[in-house]
XYZ file of C-alpha atoms in Angstrom:
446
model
C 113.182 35.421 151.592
C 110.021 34.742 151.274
C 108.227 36.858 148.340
C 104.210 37.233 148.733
C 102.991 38.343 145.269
C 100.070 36.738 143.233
C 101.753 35.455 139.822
C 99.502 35.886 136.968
C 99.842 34.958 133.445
C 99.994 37.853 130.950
C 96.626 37.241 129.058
C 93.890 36.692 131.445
C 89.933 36.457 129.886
C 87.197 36.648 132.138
C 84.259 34.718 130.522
C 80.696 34.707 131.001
C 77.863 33.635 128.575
C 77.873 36.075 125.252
C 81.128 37.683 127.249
C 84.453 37.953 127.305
C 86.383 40.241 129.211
C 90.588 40.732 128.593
C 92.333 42.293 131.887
C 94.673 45.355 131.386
C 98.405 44.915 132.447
C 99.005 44.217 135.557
C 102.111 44.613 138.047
C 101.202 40.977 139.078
C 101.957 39.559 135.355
C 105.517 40.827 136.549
C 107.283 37.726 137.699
C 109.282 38.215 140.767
C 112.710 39.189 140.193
C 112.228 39.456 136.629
C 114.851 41.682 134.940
C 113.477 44.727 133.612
C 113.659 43.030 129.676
C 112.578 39.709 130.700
C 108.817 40.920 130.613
C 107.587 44.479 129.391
C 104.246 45.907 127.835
C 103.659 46.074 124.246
C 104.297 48.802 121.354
C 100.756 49.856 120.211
C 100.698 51.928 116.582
C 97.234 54.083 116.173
C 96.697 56.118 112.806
C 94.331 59.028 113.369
C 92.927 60.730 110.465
C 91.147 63.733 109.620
C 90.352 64.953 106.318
C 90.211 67.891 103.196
C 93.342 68.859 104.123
C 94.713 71.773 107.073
C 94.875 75.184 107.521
C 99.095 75.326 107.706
C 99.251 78.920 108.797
C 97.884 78.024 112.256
C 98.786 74.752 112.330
C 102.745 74.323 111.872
C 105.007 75.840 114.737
C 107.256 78.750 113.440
C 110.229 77.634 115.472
C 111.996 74.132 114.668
C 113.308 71.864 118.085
C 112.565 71.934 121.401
C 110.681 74.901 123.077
C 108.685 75.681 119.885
C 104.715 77.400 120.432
C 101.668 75.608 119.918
C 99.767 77.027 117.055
C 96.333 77.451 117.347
C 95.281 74.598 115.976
C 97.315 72.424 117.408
C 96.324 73.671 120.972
C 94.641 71.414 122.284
C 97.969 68.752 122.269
C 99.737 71.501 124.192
C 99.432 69.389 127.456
C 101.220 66.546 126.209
C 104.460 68.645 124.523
C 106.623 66.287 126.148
C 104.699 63.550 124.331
C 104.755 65.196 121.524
C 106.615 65.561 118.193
C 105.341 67.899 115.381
C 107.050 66.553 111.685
C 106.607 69.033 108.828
C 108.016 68.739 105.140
C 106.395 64.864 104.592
C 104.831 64.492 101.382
C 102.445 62.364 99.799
C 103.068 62.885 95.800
C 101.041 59.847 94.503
C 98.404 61.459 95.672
C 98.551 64.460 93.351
C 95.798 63.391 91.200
C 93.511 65.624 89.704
C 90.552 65.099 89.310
C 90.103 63.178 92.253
C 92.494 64.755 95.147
C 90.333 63.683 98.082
C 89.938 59.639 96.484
C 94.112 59.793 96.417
C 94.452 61.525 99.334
C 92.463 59.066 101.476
C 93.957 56.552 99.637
C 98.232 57.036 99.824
C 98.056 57.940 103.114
C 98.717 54.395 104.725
C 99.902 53.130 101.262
C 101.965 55.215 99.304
C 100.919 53.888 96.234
C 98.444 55.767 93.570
C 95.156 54.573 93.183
C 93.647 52.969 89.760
C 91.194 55.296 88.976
C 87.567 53.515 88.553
C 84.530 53.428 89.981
C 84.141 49.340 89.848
C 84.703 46.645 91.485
C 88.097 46.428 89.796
C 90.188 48.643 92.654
C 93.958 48.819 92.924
C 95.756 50.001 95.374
C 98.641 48.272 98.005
C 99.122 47.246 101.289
C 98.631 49.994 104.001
C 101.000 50.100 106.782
C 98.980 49.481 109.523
C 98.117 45.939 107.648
C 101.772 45.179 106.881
C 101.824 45.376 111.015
C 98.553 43.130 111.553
C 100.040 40.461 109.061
C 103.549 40.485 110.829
C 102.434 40.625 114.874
C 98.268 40.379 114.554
C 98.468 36.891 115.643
C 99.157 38.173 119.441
C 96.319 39.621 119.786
C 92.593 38.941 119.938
C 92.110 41.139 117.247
C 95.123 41.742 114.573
C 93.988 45.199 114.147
C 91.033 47.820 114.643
C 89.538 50.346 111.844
C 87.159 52.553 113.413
C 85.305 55.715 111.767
C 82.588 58.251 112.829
C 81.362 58.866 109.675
C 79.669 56.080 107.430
C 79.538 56.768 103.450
C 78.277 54.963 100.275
C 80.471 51.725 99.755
C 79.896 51.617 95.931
C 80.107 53.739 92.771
C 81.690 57.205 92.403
C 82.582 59.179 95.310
C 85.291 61.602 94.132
C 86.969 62.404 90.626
C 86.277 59.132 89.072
C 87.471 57.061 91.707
C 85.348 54.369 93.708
C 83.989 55.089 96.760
C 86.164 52.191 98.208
C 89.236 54.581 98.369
C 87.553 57.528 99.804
C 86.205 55.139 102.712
C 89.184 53.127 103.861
C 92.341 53.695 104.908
C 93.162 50.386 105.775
C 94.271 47.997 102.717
C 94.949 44.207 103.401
C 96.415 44.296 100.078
C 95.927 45.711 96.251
C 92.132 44.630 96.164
C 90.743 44.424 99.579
C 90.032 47.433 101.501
C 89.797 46.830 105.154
C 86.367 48.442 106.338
C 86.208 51.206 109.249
C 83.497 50.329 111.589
C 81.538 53.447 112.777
C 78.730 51.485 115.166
C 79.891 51.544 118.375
C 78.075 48.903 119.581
C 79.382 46.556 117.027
C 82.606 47.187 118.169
C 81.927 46.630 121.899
C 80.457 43.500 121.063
C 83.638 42.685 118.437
C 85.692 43.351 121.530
C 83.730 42.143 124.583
C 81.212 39.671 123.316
C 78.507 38.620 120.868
C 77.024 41.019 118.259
C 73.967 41.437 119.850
C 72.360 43.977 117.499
C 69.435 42.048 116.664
C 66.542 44.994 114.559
C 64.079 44.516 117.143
C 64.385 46.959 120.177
C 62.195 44.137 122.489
C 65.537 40.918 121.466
C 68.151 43.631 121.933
C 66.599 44.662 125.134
C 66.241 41.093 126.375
C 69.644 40.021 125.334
C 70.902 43.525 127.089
C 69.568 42.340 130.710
C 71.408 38.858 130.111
C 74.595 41.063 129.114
C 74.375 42.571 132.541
C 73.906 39.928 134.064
C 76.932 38.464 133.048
C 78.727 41.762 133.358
C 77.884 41.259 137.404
C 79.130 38.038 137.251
C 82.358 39.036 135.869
C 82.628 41.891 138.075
C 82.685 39.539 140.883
C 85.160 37.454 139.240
C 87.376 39.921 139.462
C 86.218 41.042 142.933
C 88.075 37.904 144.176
C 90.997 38.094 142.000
C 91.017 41.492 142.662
C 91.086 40.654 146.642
C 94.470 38.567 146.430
C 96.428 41.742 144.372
C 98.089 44.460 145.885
C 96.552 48.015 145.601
C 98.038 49.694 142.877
C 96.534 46.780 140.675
C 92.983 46.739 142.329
C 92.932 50.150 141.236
C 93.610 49.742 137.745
C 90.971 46.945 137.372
C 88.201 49.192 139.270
C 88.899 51.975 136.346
C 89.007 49.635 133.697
C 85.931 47.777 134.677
C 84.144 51.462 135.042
C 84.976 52.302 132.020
C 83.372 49.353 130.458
C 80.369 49.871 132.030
C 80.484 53.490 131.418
C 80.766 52.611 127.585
C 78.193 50.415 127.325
C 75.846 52.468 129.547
C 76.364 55.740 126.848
C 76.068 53.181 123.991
C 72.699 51.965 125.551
C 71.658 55.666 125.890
C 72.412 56.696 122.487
C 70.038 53.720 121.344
C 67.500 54.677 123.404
C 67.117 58.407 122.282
C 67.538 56.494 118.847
C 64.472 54.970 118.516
C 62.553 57.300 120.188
C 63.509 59.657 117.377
C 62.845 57.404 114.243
C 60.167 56.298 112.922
C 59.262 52.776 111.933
C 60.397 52.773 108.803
C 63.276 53.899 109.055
C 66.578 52.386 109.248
C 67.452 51.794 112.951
C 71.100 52.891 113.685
C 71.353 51.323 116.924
C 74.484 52.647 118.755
C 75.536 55.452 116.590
C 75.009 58.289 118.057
C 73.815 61.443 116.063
C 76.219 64.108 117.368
C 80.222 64.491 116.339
C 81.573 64.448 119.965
C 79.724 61.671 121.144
C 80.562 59.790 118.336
C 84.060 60.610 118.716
C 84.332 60.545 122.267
C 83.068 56.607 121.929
C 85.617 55.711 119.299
C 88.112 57.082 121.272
C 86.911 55.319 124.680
C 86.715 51.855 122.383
C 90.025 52.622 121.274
C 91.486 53.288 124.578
C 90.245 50.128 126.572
C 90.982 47.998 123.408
C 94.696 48.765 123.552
C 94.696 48.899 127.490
C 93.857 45.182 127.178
C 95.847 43.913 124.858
C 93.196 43.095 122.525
C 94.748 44.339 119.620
C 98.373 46.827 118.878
C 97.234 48.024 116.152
C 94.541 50.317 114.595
C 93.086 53.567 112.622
C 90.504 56.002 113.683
C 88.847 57.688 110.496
C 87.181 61.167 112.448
C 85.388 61.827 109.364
C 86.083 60.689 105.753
C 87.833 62.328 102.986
C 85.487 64.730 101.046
C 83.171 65.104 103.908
C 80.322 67.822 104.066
C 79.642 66.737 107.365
C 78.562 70.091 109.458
C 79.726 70.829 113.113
C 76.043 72.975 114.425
C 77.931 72.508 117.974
C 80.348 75.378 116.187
C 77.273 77.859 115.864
C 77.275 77.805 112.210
C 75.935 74.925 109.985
C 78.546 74.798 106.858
C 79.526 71.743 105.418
C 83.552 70.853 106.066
C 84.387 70.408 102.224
C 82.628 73.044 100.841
C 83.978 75.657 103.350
C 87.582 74.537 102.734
C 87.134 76.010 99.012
C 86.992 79.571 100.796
C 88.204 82.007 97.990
C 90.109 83.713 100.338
C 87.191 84.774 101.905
C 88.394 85.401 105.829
C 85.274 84.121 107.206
C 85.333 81.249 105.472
C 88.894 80.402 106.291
C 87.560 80.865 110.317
C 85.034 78.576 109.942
C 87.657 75.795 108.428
C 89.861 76.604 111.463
C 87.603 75.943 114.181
C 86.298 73.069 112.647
C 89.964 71.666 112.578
C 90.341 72.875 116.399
C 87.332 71.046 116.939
C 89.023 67.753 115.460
C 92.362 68.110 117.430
C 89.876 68.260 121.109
C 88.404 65.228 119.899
C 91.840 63.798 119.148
C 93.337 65.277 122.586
C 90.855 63.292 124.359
C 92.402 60.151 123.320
C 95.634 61.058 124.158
C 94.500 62.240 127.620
C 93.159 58.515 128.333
C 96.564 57.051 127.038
C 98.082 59.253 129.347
C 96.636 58.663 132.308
C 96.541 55.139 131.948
C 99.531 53.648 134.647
C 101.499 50.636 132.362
C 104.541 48.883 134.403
C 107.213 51.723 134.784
C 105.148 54.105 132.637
C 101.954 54.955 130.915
C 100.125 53.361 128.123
C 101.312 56.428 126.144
C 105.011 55.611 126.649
C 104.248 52.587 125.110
C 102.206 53.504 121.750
C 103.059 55.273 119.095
C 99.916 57.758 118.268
C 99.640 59.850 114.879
C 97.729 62.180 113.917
C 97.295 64.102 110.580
C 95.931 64.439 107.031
C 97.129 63.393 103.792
C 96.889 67.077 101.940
C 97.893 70.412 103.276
C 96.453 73.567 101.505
C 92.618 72.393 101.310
C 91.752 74.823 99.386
C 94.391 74.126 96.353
C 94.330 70.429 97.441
C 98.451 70.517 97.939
C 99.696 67.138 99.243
C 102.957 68.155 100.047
C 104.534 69.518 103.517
C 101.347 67.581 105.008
C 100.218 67.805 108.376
C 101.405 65.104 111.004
C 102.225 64.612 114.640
C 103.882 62.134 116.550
C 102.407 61.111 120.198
C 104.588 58.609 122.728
C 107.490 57.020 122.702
C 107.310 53.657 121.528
C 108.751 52.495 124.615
C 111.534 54.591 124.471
C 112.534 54.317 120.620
C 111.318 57.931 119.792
C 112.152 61.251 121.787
C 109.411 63.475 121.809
C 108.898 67.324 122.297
C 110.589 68.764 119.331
C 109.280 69.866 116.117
C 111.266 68.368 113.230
C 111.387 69.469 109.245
C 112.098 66.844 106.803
C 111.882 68.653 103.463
C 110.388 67.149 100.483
C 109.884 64.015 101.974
C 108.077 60.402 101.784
C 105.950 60.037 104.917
C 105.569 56.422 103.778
C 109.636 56.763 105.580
C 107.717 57.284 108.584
C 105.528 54.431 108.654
C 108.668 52.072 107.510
C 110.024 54.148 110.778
C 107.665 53.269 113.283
C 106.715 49.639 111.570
C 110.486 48.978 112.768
C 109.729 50.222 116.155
C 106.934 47.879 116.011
C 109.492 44.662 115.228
C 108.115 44.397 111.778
C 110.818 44.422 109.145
C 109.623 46.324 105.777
C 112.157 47.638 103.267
C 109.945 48.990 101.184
C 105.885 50.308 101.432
C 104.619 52.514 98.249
C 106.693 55.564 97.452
C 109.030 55.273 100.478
C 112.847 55.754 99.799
C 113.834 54.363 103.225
C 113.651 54.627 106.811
C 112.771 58.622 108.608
C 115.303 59.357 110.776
C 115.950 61.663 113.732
C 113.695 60.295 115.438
C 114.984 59.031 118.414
C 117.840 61.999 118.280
C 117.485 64.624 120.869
């Protein structure tokens, strides 16, 4: 038998000058008559965070299992059930800190661990889990891991309680001292991912070095015309919509910087490619996100949609109330609407994401199947700043290891369990992260 089939290596880069460009997985990287095992895609683990806490009411199902109803909030995920696992009861008790909820909350959610309260240089913390992954597998990867964020904040003195602004800003900790920075520029992280950081002040270099960037771009493109000319269909496709979405990217991020400096004036700081509406912003992140893991150019990361303590205000909602403020409702009813709309407003962002992942063909499934995708908040109650019975769901199924679709209770507790959980889905081996008490299970049980 004679078996026509172009063999390619896993990692392929296409390189021009200023760019590189990574290749998604392929059905060609599959060697011929490979058993199933011999050669698979990777696990990817995302952290997705939202802050001040959730409305609970309309946000955790009332049934427990299979079959369960979406609740408002959670709505938008609806789509994906089978993707999906809801996990109520996790808590995150080193957080209970008062003054200075939001500082702890932002800061024990990857860690576990409670934060030294000071406003200096002089921060303690611990290792978050996402970092415990980049130190163990990061090496595979172009990048060990990602932090992104739509919401830039102070990086120094007091931001909540007492506490530095260093723990309301990061969730990512590359150990007790160093926080590991969310990036909220989308251009700098298309040009961390894809080339050079060419975000040079003046508008006339950046334009100039844009052109050569497109040049190169075309070059590439035809690259991968001819590579693309020797593969069979199914992977032509996948390189036309990857290659379309990069463009598509980096035309929006172009756009935004555009309308940018037409709207400031010179003496004011420049922004470049961050845009100044929510859902743009978020819908970038996401799209950066998306073709980041697609490629293999990094497993792991966290996606900040707006920081703990954030007043940021949603006018696309029809009202213009600050997030934090309007979580401290009184019990006033139209108050409490206002939070919950907002927090609908997060999950569409969020669901957008997960759409891509979905749709995304990977070997025998989707890049969904193969990531593990959570989404949540470190405190429940906003209002009395409870960080117990937090809200968190599960997307995926880590290549198989989890079984989605079911909403599961774990009473009272650690959800630093869960990231020791999914960490071991990842093939990292960690006994022990904060205030965990061992592995969560259940979840691979149907």
């Amino acid at each position: 038998m004679i078996v026509m089939q172009k063999r390619l290596p896993r990692r392929i880069f296409l390189r021009g000058v200023g760019v590189t460009v990574a290749l998604p997985w392929l059905d060609a990287m599959v060697p011929a008559f490979a058993a199933p095992a011999d050669i698979k895609p990777p696990v990817r683990l995302v952290f997705a965070y939202v802050p001040n806490g959730m409305m609970m009411d309309e946000w955790k199902p009332k049934t427990v299992g299979k079959n369960f109803e979406f609740p408002r909030i959670l709505k938008p995920l609806e789509p994906f059930r089978e993707d999906t696992l809801v996990l109520t009861g996790l808590a995150h008790r080193n957080g209970e800190i008062a003054p200075g909820d939001h500082a702890a909350a932002s800061a024990t959610y990857l860690t576990g661990v409670a934060p030294k309260r000071t406003t200096g240089a002089d921060v303690l913390l611990g290792i978050s889990a996402d970092q415990v992954a980049a130190l163990a597998i990061g090496s595979k990867t172009r990048l060990p891991s990602l932090e992104l964020g739509c919401e830039a904040s102070p990086s120094v003195g007091s931001c909540d309680g007492g506490f530095g602004c260093a723990y309301v800003n990061n969730l990512s900790w590359r150990n007790a001292t160093t926080p590991v920075a969310p990036e909220t520029n989308p251009r700098v992280v298309f040009e961390r991912l894809y080339g050079g950081l060419d975000t040079d002040p003046d508008p006339k270099v950046r334009a100039r070095l844009g052109e050569n960037r497109k040049s190169m771009l075309d070059y590439i493109m035809k690259q991968t015309e001819r590579l693309a000319g020797t593969l069979g269909p199914s992977d032509r496709r996948k390189i036309d919509e990857y290659l379309t979405s990069l463009r598509d990217i980096e035309k929006r991020i172009a756009r935004v910087e555009s309308e940018n400096e037409r709207e400031l004036t010179p003496d004011m700081e420049k922004p470049l490619g961050v845009p100044n509406g929510f859902v743009e912003h978020a819908r970038l992140m996401n799209d950066l996100l998306h073709v980041a893991l697609q490629a293999d150019l990094t497993r792991i990361a966290t996606l900040i949609y707006a920081r703990e303590s954030s007043s940021r205000a949603y006018p696309e909602l029809g009202f213009a109330d600050a997030h934090h403020p309007l979580t401290h409702h009184r019990n006033r009813e139209e108050l409490i609407e206002k939070v919950k709309k907002i927090e609908c407003h997060h999950a569409e962002q969020f669901a957008h994401l997960v759409k891509n992942l979905k749709a995304t063909k990977e070997d025998d499934g989707t890049l969904l199947d193969h990531s593990m995708v959570v989404y949540g908040s470190s405190m429940s109650d906003p209002n009395r700043h409870v960080h117990e019975d937090v809200p968190c769901v599960l997307l995926g199924r880590g290549d198989g290891s989890i079984k989605p679709g079911r909403h599961i209770v774990y009473p009272e507790t650690p959800q630093t369990n869960l990231w020791l959980a999914l960490l071991e889905r990842m093939g990292v081996q960690a006994e022990k992260l904060g205030d965990s008490t061992g592995k969560l299970d259940g979840l691979t049980d149907l």
